[in-house]
Coordinates of C-alpha atoms and ligand atoms in Angstrom, one line a residue:
M380 CA 0.0 0.0 0.0
M381 CA 1.3 3.4 -0.9
T382 CA 1.3 6.2 1.7
V383 CA 1.4 9.9 1.2
S384 CA 4.2 11.6 3.2
A385 CA 4.1 14.9 4.8
T386 CA 5.8 16.4 1.8
G387 CA 3.1 15.0 -0.5
V388 CA 5.4 12.6 -2.2
L389 CA 4.3 9.0 -2.7
T390 CA 6.7 6.6 -0.9
P391 CA 6.8 2.8 -0.8
P392 CA 5.9 1.3 2.6
T393 CA 8.9 0.6 4.8
V394 CA 9.5 -3.1 4.7
L395 CA 11.6 -4.9 7.3
P396 CA 14.6 -6.5 5.6
S397 CA 13.6 -10.2 5.5
K398 CA 15.6 -13.3 4.7
P399 CA 15.5 -14.3 1.1
W400 CA 13.3 -17.3 0.6
F401 CA 16.1 -19.5 -0.5
Q402 CA 18.2 -19.0 2.5
R403 CA 19.4 -22.3 3.9
P404 CA 17.7 -23.1 7.2
A405 CA 20.0 -24.1 10.1
L406 CA 19.3 -27.5 11.6
Q407 CA 20.8 -29.6 14.3
V408 CA 22.3 -32.9 13.0
E409 CA 19.7 -34.7 15.2
T410 CA 16.8 -32.8 13.7
L411 CA 17.9 -33.6 10.2
V412 CA 18.2 -37.3 11.1
L413 CA 14.8 -37.4 12.7
L414 CA 13.1 -35.7 9.7
C415 CA 14.8 -38.2 7.3
V416 CA 13.9 -41.2 9.4
G417 CA 10.3 -40.1 9.4
F418 CA 10.4 -39.6 5.7
L419 CA 11.9 -43.1 5.1
L420 CA 9.3 -44.9 7.2
L421 CA 6.4 -43.1 5.6
S422 CA 7.6 -43.0 1.9
G423 CA 9.5 -46.3 1.5
N424 CA 7.5 -48.8 3.5
G425 CA 4.2 -49.3 1.8
P426 CA 4.5 -53.1 1.8
F427 CA 5.6 -53.1 5.5
W428 CA 2.6 -51.0 6.6
R429 CA 0.2 -53.1 4.5
A430 CA 1.5 -56.3 6.0
A431 CA 1.7 -55.0 9.6
L432 CA -1.8 -53.5 9.5
A433 CA -3.4 -56.2 7.4
G434 CA -6.8 -57.3 8.6
R435 CA -7.4 -54.2 10.8
G436 CA -10.2 -51.7 10.2
W437 CA -9.1 -48.2 9.5
G438 CA -12.2 -47.0 11.4
L439 CA -10.9 -48.4 14.6
A440 CA -8.9 -46.2 17.0
A441 CA -6.9 -49.3 18.0
T442 CA -5.5 -49.5 14.4
W443 CA -4.4 -45.9 14.5
G444 CA -2.9 -46.4 17.9
F445 CA -1.0 -49.4 16.7
A446 CA 0.2 -47.6 13.6
V447 CA 1.3 -44.5 15.5
A448 CA 3.1 -46.6 18.1
L449 CA 5.0 -48.6 15.5
L450 CA 5.9 -45.5 13.6
T451 CA 7.1 -43.8 16.8
A452 CA 9.0 -46.9 17.9
F453 CA 10.8 -47.5 14.6
S454 CA 11.5 -43.8 14.1
A455 CA 13.1 -43.8 17.6
F456 CA 15.2 -47.0 16.9
Y457 CA 16.3 -45.9 13.4
F458 CA 17.2 -42.6 15.0
A459 CA 19.2 -44.2 17.8
F460 CA 21.1 -46.3 15.3
L461 CA 21.9 -43.4 13.1
A462 CA 22.8 -41.2 16.1
L463 CA 25.8 -43.5 16.6
L464 CA 27.1 -42.8 13.1
A465 CA 26.0 -39.3 12.2
T466 CA 28.3 -36.4 12.7
R467 CA 28.3 -33.0 11.0
L468 CA 30.5 -34.5 8.4
T469 CA 29.0 -37.9 7.9
V470 CA 25.3 -37.2 8.2
R471 CA 24.6 -36.0 4.7
P472 CA 26.3 -38.8 2.8
L473 CA 24.9 -41.4 5.2
L474 CA 21.3 -40.1 4.8
S475 CA 21.6 -39.7 1.0
V476 CA 22.7 -43.3 0.6
L477 CA 19.9 -44.5 2.8
V478 CA 17.3 -42.5 0.9
L479 CA 18.5 -43.8 -2.5
C480 CA 18.7 -47.4 -1.3
T481 CA 15.2 -47.1 0.2
A482 CA 13.7 -45.7 -3.0
F483 CA 15.3 -48.4 -5.1
A484 CA 14.3 -51.2 -2.7
S485 CA 10.8 -49.9 -2.2
W486 CA 10.1 -49.8 -5.9
Y487 CA 11.0 -53.5 -6.2
M488 CA 9.1 -54.5 -3.1
D489 CA 6.0 -52.6 -4.3
H490 CA 6.1 -53.9 -7.8
Y491 CA 7.1 -57.5 -7.3
A492 CA 6.1 -58.2 -3.7
I493 CA 9.7 -59.4 -2.9
Y494 CA 11.2 -59.6 0.6
M495 CA 14.6 -58.0 1.2
D496 CA 16.4 -60.7 3.2
R497 CA 20.0 -61.8 3.0
A498 CA 19.4 -64.3 0.2
M499 CA 17.5 -61.7 -1.9
L500 CA 20.2 -59.1 -1.4
R501 CA 22.9 -61.6 -2.3
N502 CA 20.9 -62.3 -5.4
V503 CA 20.9 -58.6 -6.3
L504 CA 24.6 -58.1 -5.5
A505 CA 25.7 -61.3 -7.1
T506 CA 24.1 -60.6 -10.4
N507 CA 26.5 -59.5 -13.1
V508 CA 26.5 -56.1 -14.8
N509 CA 24.0 -57.2 -17.4
E510 CA 21.6 -58.6 -15.0
A511 CA 22.0 -55.5 -12.9
R512 CA 21.2 -53.4 -15.9
E513 CA 18.0 -55.4 -16.3
L514 CA 17.1 -54.6 -12.7
F515 CA 16.9 -51.0 -13.7
V516 CA 13.7 -50.3 -15.7
W517 CA 12.6 -46.9 -17.0
G518 CA 9.3 -47.2 -15.3
M519 CA 11.0 -46.8 -11.9
L520 CA 12.6 -43.5 -12.9
P521 CA 9.8 -41.2 -11.6
H522 CA 9.7 -43.1 -8.3
L523 CA 13.5 -42.9 -8.0
L524 CA 13.6 -39.2 -8.8
L525 CA 10.7 -38.2 -6.5
L526 CA 11.4 -40.4 -3.5
G527 CA 15.2 -40.9 -3.9
V528 CA 17.1 -38.3 -5.8
L529 CA 15.1 -35.3 -4.7
P530 CA 15.1 -36.0 -1.0
A531 CA 18.7 -37.1 -1.1
A532 CA 19.5 -33.7 -2.6
L533 CA 17.4 -31.9 0.0
V534 CA 19.5 -33.5 2.7
W535 CA 22.4 -31.2 1.5
W536 CA 20.3 -28.0 1.7
P537 CA 20.1 -27.1 5.4
Q538 CA 23.1 -25.7 7.2
L539 CA 24.2 -27.7 10.2
K540 CA 24.6 -26.0 13.5
R541 CA 28.0 -26.2 15.2
R542 CA 28.6 -27.3 18.7
S543 CA 31.7 -27.7 20.8
L544 CA 32.8 -31.3 21.0
G545 CA 31.9 -31.7 24.7
R546 CA 28.5 -30.1 24.2
A547 CA 27.9 -32.2 21.1
L548 CA 28.6 -35.4 23.0
A549 CA 26.3 -34.4 25.8
V550 CA 23.5 -33.4 23.5
R551 CA 23.9 -36.6 21.5
L552 CA 23.8 -38.8 24.6
G553 CA 20.6 -37.0 25.7
W554 CA 18.9 -37.6 22.3
L555 CA 20.0 -41.2 22.3
A556 CA 18.6 -41.9 25.8
A557 CA 15.4 -40.1 24.9
A558 CA 15.1 -42.1 21.6
L559 CA 15.6 -45.4 23.3
A560 CA 13.1 -44.5 26.1
V561 CA 10.5 -43.3 23.6
G562 CA 11.0 -46.3 21.3
T563 CA 10.7 -48.8 24.1
A564 CA 7.7 -47.1 25.7
S565 CA 5.9 -47.0 22.4
L566 CA 6.5 -50.7 21.7
L567 CA 5.4 -51.6 25.3
L568 CA 2.1 -49.8 24.7
V569 CA 1.2 -52.2 21.9
F570 CA 3.4 -55.1 22.9
A571 CA 0.8 -57.9 22.8
D572 CA -0.1 -56.9 19.2
F573 CA 3.5 -56.4 18.2
A574 CA 4.6 -59.8 19.6
S575 CA 1.8 -61.6 17.8
L576 CA 2.7 -59.9 14.5
M577 CA 6.3 -61.0 14.9
R578 CA 5.3 -64.5 15.9
N579 CA 2.8 -65.0 13.1
H580 CA 4.4 -63.0 10.4
K581 CA 8.1 -63.0 11.1
E582 CA 8.8 -62.2 7.5
V583 CA 7.4 -58.6 7.8
R584 CA 10.8 -57.6 9.2
Y585 CA 12.2 -58.1 5.7
L586 CA 9.8 -55.4 4.6
L587 CA 11.0 -52.7 7.0
T588 CA 13.1 -50.5 4.7
P589 CA 16.0 -49.6 4.8
G590 CA 16.6 -51.6 8.0
N591 CA 16.2 -54.8 5.9
V592 CA 18.8 -53.7 3.4
V593 CA 21.3 -52.6 6.1
A594 CA 20.8 -55.8 8.1
A595 CA 21.2 -58.0 5.0
L596 CA 24.3 -56.2 4.0
A597 CA 25.8 -56.5 7.4
G598 CA 24.8 -60.2 7.7
N599 CA 26.3 -60.9 4.3
A600 CA 29.5 -59.0 5.1
L601 CA 30.0 -60.6 8.5
G602 CA 29.1 -64.1 7.1
G603 CA 31.3 -63.6 4.1
V604 CA 34.4 -62.4 5.7
Q605 CA 36.0 -65.8 6.5
R606 CA 34.4 -67.8 3.8
P607 CA 36.3 -67.2 0.5
S608 CA 39.7 -67.3 2.2
Q609 CA 39.1 -70.6 4.0
P610 CA 39.5 -73.8 2.0
K611 CA 36.4 -76.0 1.9
L612 CA 36.1 -78.6 4.5
P613 CA 36.3 -82.1 2.8
V614 CA 33.3 -84.3 2.1
G615 CA 33.6 -88.0 1.2
E616 CA 37.4 -88.2 1.5
D617 CA 37.1 -92.0 1.0
A618 CA 35.4 -91.6 -2.4
R619 CA 36.4 -94.2 -5.0
L620 CA 34.8 -96.0 -7.9
G621 CA 32.7 -99.0 -7.0
A622 CA 32.9 -102.6 -8.2
S623 CA 30.8 -102.1 -11.4
W624 CA 33.7 -100.1 -12.8
S625 CA 36.1 -103.0 -13.1
G626 CA 34.5 -104.5 -16.2
R627 CA 33.7 -101.2 -18.0
T628 CA 34.6 -100.8 -21.6
R629 CA 33.8 -97.1 -22.2
P630 CA 34.2 -94.0 -20.0
V631 CA 31.2 -92.0 -18.8
M632 CA 30.0 -88.6 -20.0
F633 CA 27.4 -87.3 -17.6
V634 CA 25.8 -83.9 -18.2
L635 CA 23.9 -82.2 -15.4
I636 CA 21.9 -79.2 -16.5
V637 CA 21.1 -76.8 -13.7
G638 CA 18.0 -75.0 -15.0
E639 CA 17.1 -71.5 -14.0
T640 CA 13.7 -70.2 -12.8
A641 CA 11.8 -73.0 -14.5
R642 CA 8.7 -73.9 -12.6
A643 CA 7.2 -77.4 -12.7
Q644 CA 3.7 -76.2 -13.3
N645 CA 4.4 -74.7 -16.7
F646 CA 6.1 -77.9 -18.1
S647 CA 3.7 -79.8 -20.3
L648 CA 5.5 -83.0 -19.3
N649 CA 3.9 -82.3 -15.9
G650 CA 0.4 -81.7 -17.4
Y651 CA 0.5 -78.0 -18.3
A652 CA -2.2 -77.4 -20.9
R653 CA 0.2 -75.6 -23.3
Q654 CA 2.7 -77.6 -25.2
T655 CA 5.9 -76.2 -23.7
N656 CA 7.9 -79.5 -24.0
P657 CA 7.3 -80.6 -27.6
L658 CA 10.8 -81.9 -28.1
L659 CA 11.5 -83.5 -24.7
A660 CA 8.1 -85.3 -25.1
R661 CA 9.6 -87.1 -28.1
Q662 CA 12.8 -88.1 -26.3
D663 CA 13.0 -91.2 -24.2
V664 CA 13.1 -89.2 -20.9
I665 CA 12.0 -90.0 -17.4
N666 CA 10.1 -87.1 -15.9
F667 CA 9.7 -86.5 -12.2
P668 CA 6.5 -84.3 -11.8
H669 CA 6.8 -83.8 -8.0
A670 CA 10.2 -82.3 -7.4
T671 CA 10.8 -79.6 -4.7
A672 CA 13.7 -77.1 -4.7
C673 CA 15.8 -76.5 -1.7
G674 CA 15.5 -72.7 -1.9
T675 CA 13.6 -70.0 -3.8
S676 CA 16.7 -68.3 -5.1
T677 CA 19.9 -69.3 -7.0
E678 CA 22.0 -68.2 -4.0
V679 CA 20.3 -70.7 -1.7
S680 CA 19.4 -73.5 -4.0
L681 CA 22.7 -74.0 -5.9
P682 CA 24.9 -74.6 -2.8
C683 CA 22.2 -76.6 -1.1
M684 CA 21.4 -79.0 -4.0
F685 CA 25.0 -80.0 -4.4
S686 CA 25.6 -80.4 -0.7
P687 CA 25.1 -83.5 1.5
Y688 CA 23.0 -81.4 4.0
G689 CA 20.1 -80.4 1.7
R690 CA 16.9 -78.9 3.0
I691 CA 16.4 -81.5 5.7
H692 CA 19.6 -80.5 7.5
Y693 CA 19.7 -77.0 6.1
D694 CA 22.5 -74.9 7.5
E695 CA 23.8 -72.2 5.3
E696 CA 27.1 -71.8 7.1
K697 CA 27.9 -75.5 7.0
I698 CA 26.8 -75.8 3.3
R699 CA 29.1 -73.0 2.3
A700 CA 32.0 -74.2 4.4
H701 CA 32.0 -77.8 2.9
E702 CA 32.8 -79.3 -0.4
S703 CA 30.1 -80.2 -2.9
V704 CA 29.3 -83.5 -4.6
L705 CA 31.4 -82.3 -7.5
H706 CA 34.5 -82.4 -5.3
V707 CA 33.6 -85.9 -4.2
L708 CA 33.2 -87.0 -7.9
A709 CA 36.4 -85.3 -8.8
R710 CA 38.2 -87.2 -6.0
A711 CA 36.8 -90.5 -7.3
G712 CA 38.4 -89.7 -10.7
F713 CA 35.9 -87.8 -12.7
K714 CA 37.0 -84.8 -14.8
V715 CA 34.4 -82.2 -13.6
L716 CA 33.8 -79.1 -15.7
W717 CA 31.4 -76.3 -14.8
R718 CA 30.1 -74.3 -17.8
D719 CA 28.2 -71.2 -16.8
N720 CA 25.8 -69.0 -18.7
Q721 CA 24.7 -67.1 -15.6
S722 CA 26.2 -65.7 -12.4
G723 CA 28.6 -68.4 -11.5
C724 CA 28.6 -71.6 -9.4
K725 CA 28.2 -69.9 -6.0
G726 CA 31.2 -71.8 -4.5
V727 CA 29.9 -75.2 -5.7
C728 CA 32.8 -75.6 -8.2
D729 CA 35.6 -73.8 -6.2
G730 CA 38.9 -75.2 -7.3
L731 CA 37.4 -77.2 -10.2
P732 CA 37.7 -76.3 -13.9
A733 CA 35.0 -73.8 -14.9
E734 CA 34.2 -71.8 -18.0
Q735 CA 32.2 -68.6 -17.8
L736 CA 30.4 -68.3 -21.2
D737 CA 27.8 -65.6 -20.6
D738 CA 30.0 -63.0 -22.2
A739 CA 31.2 -65.3 -25.0
K740 CA 31.5 -63.6 -28.4
V741 CA 29.5 -66.1 -30.4
E742 CA 27.8 -63.9 -32.9
A743 CA 24.7 -66.1 -33.6
L744 CA 24.0 -66.6 -29.9
C745 CA 25.2 -63.5 -28.0
A746 CA 24.0 -59.9 -28.0
E747 CA 23.8 -57.1 -25.5
G748 CA 26.2 -58.9 -23.2
H749 CA 23.9 -62.0 -22.9
C750 CA 24.1 -65.3 -24.6
L751 CA 21.4 -67.8 -25.4
D752 CA 21.8 -71.1 -23.5
E753 CA 23.0 -73.0 -26.6
V754 CA 26.3 -71.3 -25.9
L755 CA 26.7 -74.0 -23.2
L756 CA 27.1 -76.6 -26.0
Q757 CA 29.7 -74.6 -27.9
G758 CA 33.0 -76.5 -28.0
M759 CA 31.6 -79.6 -26.3
E760 CA 32.8 -81.8 -29.2
G761 CA 36.3 -80.7 -28.3
V762 CA 35.8 -81.2 -24.6
A763 CA 34.5 -84.7 -25.3
R764 CA 37.3 -85.5 -27.7
D765 CA 40.2 -84.2 -25.5
T766 CA 39.1 -85.8 -22.3
Q767 CA 40.6 -89.1 -21.3
G768 CA 38.4 -91.0 -18.9
N769 CA 35.2 -90.0 -17.2
L770 CA 33.6 -86.6 -17.7
L771 CA 31.0 -84.8 -15.7
V772 CA 29.8 -81.5 -17.2
V773 CA 27.5 -79.1 -15.3
M774 CA 25.7 -76.6 -17.6
H775 CA 24.3 -73.7 -15.6
Q776 CA 21.6 -72.1 -17.7
L777 CA 20.3 -68.6 -17.9
G778 CA 17.0 -70.4 -18.5
S779 CA 13.9 -68.3 -17.6
H780 CA 15.7 -65.6 -15.6
G781 CA 13.3 -62.7 -15.2
P782 CA 12.1 -60.2 -15.4
A783 CA 13.3 -60.0 -19.0
Y784 CA 11.9 -63.4 -20.1
F785 CA 11.7 -62.2 -23.7
K786 CA 15.5 -61.9 -23.9
R787 CA 16.0 -65.6 -23.1
Y788 CA 14.9 -67.0 -26.4
P789 CA 15.4 -66.3 -30.1
A790 CA 12.6 -65.0 -32.2
V791 CA 11.5 -68.3 -33.6
F792 CA 10.5 -69.4 -30.1
R793 CA 8.0 -66.5 -29.8
Q794 CA 5.2 -68.9 -30.2
F795 CA 2.9 -67.8 -27.4
A796 CA 1.9 -64.3 -28.3
P797 CA 1.6 -61.5 -27.6
A798 CA 4.6 -61.8 -25.3
C799 CA 5.7 -59.2 -22.8
Q800 CA 8.6 -57.3 -24.4
N801 CA 9.4 -55.1 -21.4
E802 CA 11.7 -55.5 -18.5
D803 CA 9.1 -53.7 -16.4
L804 CA 6.5 -56.4 -15.9
S805 CA 3.9 -53.8 -14.7
A806 CA 3.8 -52.6 -18.3
C807 CA 2.5 -55.9 -19.5
T808 CA -0.8 -57.8 -19.0
A809 CA -0.8 -61.1 -17.0
A810 CA -1.3 -63.1 -20.2
E811 CA 1.7 -61.4 -21.9
I812 CA 4.0 -62.1 -19.0
V813 CA 3.0 -65.8 -19.0
N814 CA 3.4 -65.9 -22.8
A815 CA 7.0 -64.6 -22.6
Y816 CA 7.8 -67.0 -19.7
D817 CA 6.3 -70.0 -21.6
N818 CA 8.4 -69.1 -24.7
S819 CA 11.5 -69.2 -22.5
L820 CA 10.5 -72.7 -21.3
L821 CA 10.0 -73.7 -25.0
Y822 CA 13.6 -72.7 -25.6
T823 CA 14.8 -74.6 -22.6
D824 CA 12.9 -77.6 -24.0
F825 CA 14.8 -77.1 -27.2
F826 CA 18.1 -76.7 -25.4
V827 CA 17.8 -79.8 -23.2
S828 CA 16.7 -81.8 -26.1
K829 CA 19.7 -80.6 -28.1
V830 CA 22.0 -81.7 -25.2
I831 CA 20.4 -85.2 -25.4
D832 CA 21.0 -85.3 -29.2
F833 CA 24.6 -84.4 -28.5
L834 CA 24.9 -87.2 -26.0
V835 CA 23.2 -89.6 -28.4
G836 CA 26.0 -88.7 -30.9
A837 CA 28.7 -89.3 -28.3
Q838 CA 27.6 -92.9 -27.5
Q839 CA 30.3 -94.5 -29.6
Q840 CA 33.0 -93.1 -27.3
Y841 CA 31.1 -92.7 -24.0
D842 CA 28.3 -94.2 -21.9
T843 CA 26.2 -91.0 -21.7
A844 CA 23.4 -89.7 -19.4
M845 CA 21.8 -86.4 -18.6
V846 CA 19.8 -84.9 -15.6
Y847 CA 18.0 -81.6 -15.9
V848 CA 16.7 -79.9 -12.8
S849 CA 15.8 -76.2 -12.2
D850 CA 17.1 -74.3 -9.2
H851 CA 13.8 -72.8 -8.1
G852 CA 10.4 -71.8 -9.6
E853 CA 8.9 -68.4 -10.3
S854 CA 5.8 -66.3 -9.5
L855 CA 4.1 -64.9 -12.5
G856 CA 1.6 -62.6 -10.8
E857 CA -0.4 -65.1 -8.7
G858 CA -1.5 -63.4 -5.6
G859 CA 0.3 -60.2 -6.7
L860 CA 3.7 -61.9 -6.5
Y861 CA 6.4 -61.8 -9.2
L862 CA 9.8 -63.3 -9.6
H863 CA 11.2 -65.5 -6.8
G864 CA 13.2 -65.3 -3.6
M865 CA 10.4 -65.4 -1.0
P866 CA 11.5 -66.6 2.4
Y867 CA 11.1 -70.4 2.1
P868 CA 8.5 -71.0 4.8
I869 CA 6.0 -68.6 3.2
A870 CA 7.0 -69.0 -0.4
P871 CA 4.2 -70.1 -2.8
E872 CA 4.4 -73.6 -4.3
V873 CA 5.2 -72.1 -7.8
Q874 CA 8.5 -70.8 -6.5
K875 CA 9.4 -74.2 -4.9
R876 CA 8.2 -76.8 -7.4
V877 CA 10.7 -77.5 -10.1
P878 CA 11.0 -79.7 -13.2
L879 CA 13.3 -82.7 -13.0
V880 CA 14.0 -84.7 -16.1
M881 CA 16.5 -87.5 -16.8
W882 CA 17.8 -89.3 -19.9
L883 CA 20.0 -92.4 -19.8
S884 CA 21.5 -93.8 -22.9
P885 CA 21.0 -97.6 -23.4
G886 CA 24.8 -98.2 -22.9
F887 CA 24.7 -96.3 -19.7
R888 CA 21.7 -98.2 -18.3
R889 CA 23.3 -101.5 -19.3
S890 CA 26.7 -100.8 -17.8
F891 CA 25.3 -99.4 -14.5
N892 CA 22.5 -102.0 -14.3
I893 CA 19.6 -99.5 -14.2
D894 CA 16.1 -100.6 -14.8
Q895 CA 14.5 -97.6 -16.7
E896 CA 10.9 -98.9 -16.4
C897 CA 11.4 -99.1 -12.7
L898 CA 12.6 -95.5 -12.6
R899 CA 9.6 -94.4 -14.6
T900 CA 7.2 -96.2 -12.3
N901 CA 8.8 -94.6 -9.2
A902 CA 9.1 -91.2 -10.8
G903 CA 5.7 -90.1 -9.6
A904 CA 6.9 -90.0 -6.0
E905 CA 7.8 -86.8 -4.1
V906 CA 11.5 -86.0 -4.7
S907 CA 13.6 -83.0 -4.0
H908 CA 17.0 -81.3 -4.5
D909 CA 18.1 -83.4 -1.4
N910 CA 18.1 -86.4 -3.7
L911 CA 20.7 -85.0 -6.1
F912 CA 23.9 -85.5 -4.0
H913 CA 23.2 -89.1 -3.3
S914 CA 21.7 -89.9 -6.6
L915 CA 24.8 -88.7 -8.5
L916 CA 27.0 -90.8 -6.3
G917 CA 24.6 -93.7 -6.6
V918 CA 24.1 -93.7 -10.4
L919 CA 27.8 -93.3 -11.0
D920 CA 28.7 -96.1 -8.5
V921 CA 31.0 -93.9 -6.4
Q922 CA 31.5 -95.5 -3.0
T923 CA 31.9 -93.3 0.0
L924 CA 30.6 -93.1 3.6
A925 CA 29.0 -89.7 2.6
Y926 CA 26.5 -91.6 0.5
D927 CA 23.0 -92.3 1.8
K928 CA 21.2 -95.0 -0.2
S929 CA 17.8 -94.0 1.0
L930 CA 18.1 -90.7 -0.9
D931 CA 19.4 -92.2 -4.1
L932 CA 16.6 -92.2 -6.7
F933 CA 18.4 -94.9 -8.6
A934 CA 19.0 -97.4 -5.8
P935 CA 15.6 -99.1 -5.9
C936 CA 16.0 -99.6 -9.7
R937 CA 19.4 -101.3 -9.7
P938 CA 18.4 -105.0 -9.6
A939 CA 21.0 -107.0 -7.8
P940 CA 22.3 -109.9 -9.8
T941 CA 20.3 -112.4 -7.7
P942 CA 22.2 -115.7 -8.1
V943 CA 25.5 -114.1 -6.9
V944 CA 23.8 -112.5 -3.9
A945 CA 22.2 -115.9 -3.0
L946 CA 25.6 -117.6 -3.3
N947 CA 27.2 -114.9 -1.1
G948 CA 24.4 -115.3 1.4
L949 CA 25.0 -119.0 1.6
E950 CA 28.7 -118.6 1.9
K951 CA 28.2 -116.2 4.8
A952 CA 25.8 -118.5 6.5
H953 CA 28.4 -121.3 6.7
Ligands
ZN1889 ZN1 18.0 -69.0 -9.9

């Protein structure tokens, strides 16, 4: 408003000099941490809040009481944790990293309903550059910018108040004590509810972000420190070839295909309505329709399926510390070769010959840093020709590794259409996702069948056999779940049920005395990854105390030469 002065001249109103709007506010380190913690808990924890408050009515005061108490308690505990690390110098980088991690993790947890536990994080960290590139999808960019980059930048805006060292310590201790007191008090207020939530839905702790990421990182770091440097503890030190080897005329070539993310339900060999196994259906294979995986991720399943412990005696530390069945077979005299088209053998083949083929430069099979699984057969003629004696080759497929199912097969296998052509599954319909996934199985069918054809061709030189088994299954949107890696106790069947298929050449069956029809009759039983260790030793007649006949799928179908047994029995009786 203009005023007229005594001199009759119009003058602007006197305005008090105010701070410019962009002036940086001054905050205590503690205030900045508290603001950030509140933001993380509210912006990055949709799945946690939905799970923690599931089944409660929003009209009830008790629901709000529970929610506010949890929010207060977790804010206080997050604050207390960060208060141990945050100084004027470290607080900004620390909070920025947490904000970015939370934004990234929460997008995945929201979109694919995954749980961030140690195994899942190891999966993410163990993926190679190309798989990591596939983890980034353009659809996540707005979410990352709004809830990650922008708030991470805002952390650098305020000025931080200075305090003398003594005063800073005193203030920090005060805050810390207050936070612990408030956190504990809030939890005690709703303790009965909270305890029942933790008892009945333990897995919700894997949804609390970024605590889940930090805990998993710390767990992996602590657990991983001693592992790689320590040599593996021996298994089956007494391993040697059994009696059936004395009269053998040809060496053995055994191929074990470790499939990736193939679920039993979508194999037409197991009754799936779509023909996803047209080629294997024409091969003389034995199919096991009821096979269960040891884990729901490569990181868990791979070490477990090759170990003597299995799911029954599952102990991650023990499994990683000990040798695998491949070491036992190598000790008995097999040349073992691991050929990999994925993220490595996860310690299973440590110290044994291994070839990483996923970045091979085979023009017809490789593009954008990925190769089709046929690359695993490249050069096998040479391997077979140059090997003296018995050969066990493990082929680790890329299989149906998601979410980019459409990149796992060449165009001629695009038979179920329209197929999802996007790494961001939320951009596709449910049917398109299943189509792309089924096309990838169709290619696996082709690949496994091609391996069998190769082994048929090698029969002159070798007694040949093949076992194909996937490492875990996959969720394709059932119940809102995608991909895999759910904690085992709550994982859906589709993530745990895997295809298991065998093929034994006539020469192999004859020389190892295996009754194929008996195997086929027994194949309908419940079997699992736990059978692999003992079945490999059993079928190849490797004798060791580590072998457990009751878990050997071949043992019931190896008819003993009866007259000899009777004679031996008589001799013993006398
Ligand atoms: Zn896997």
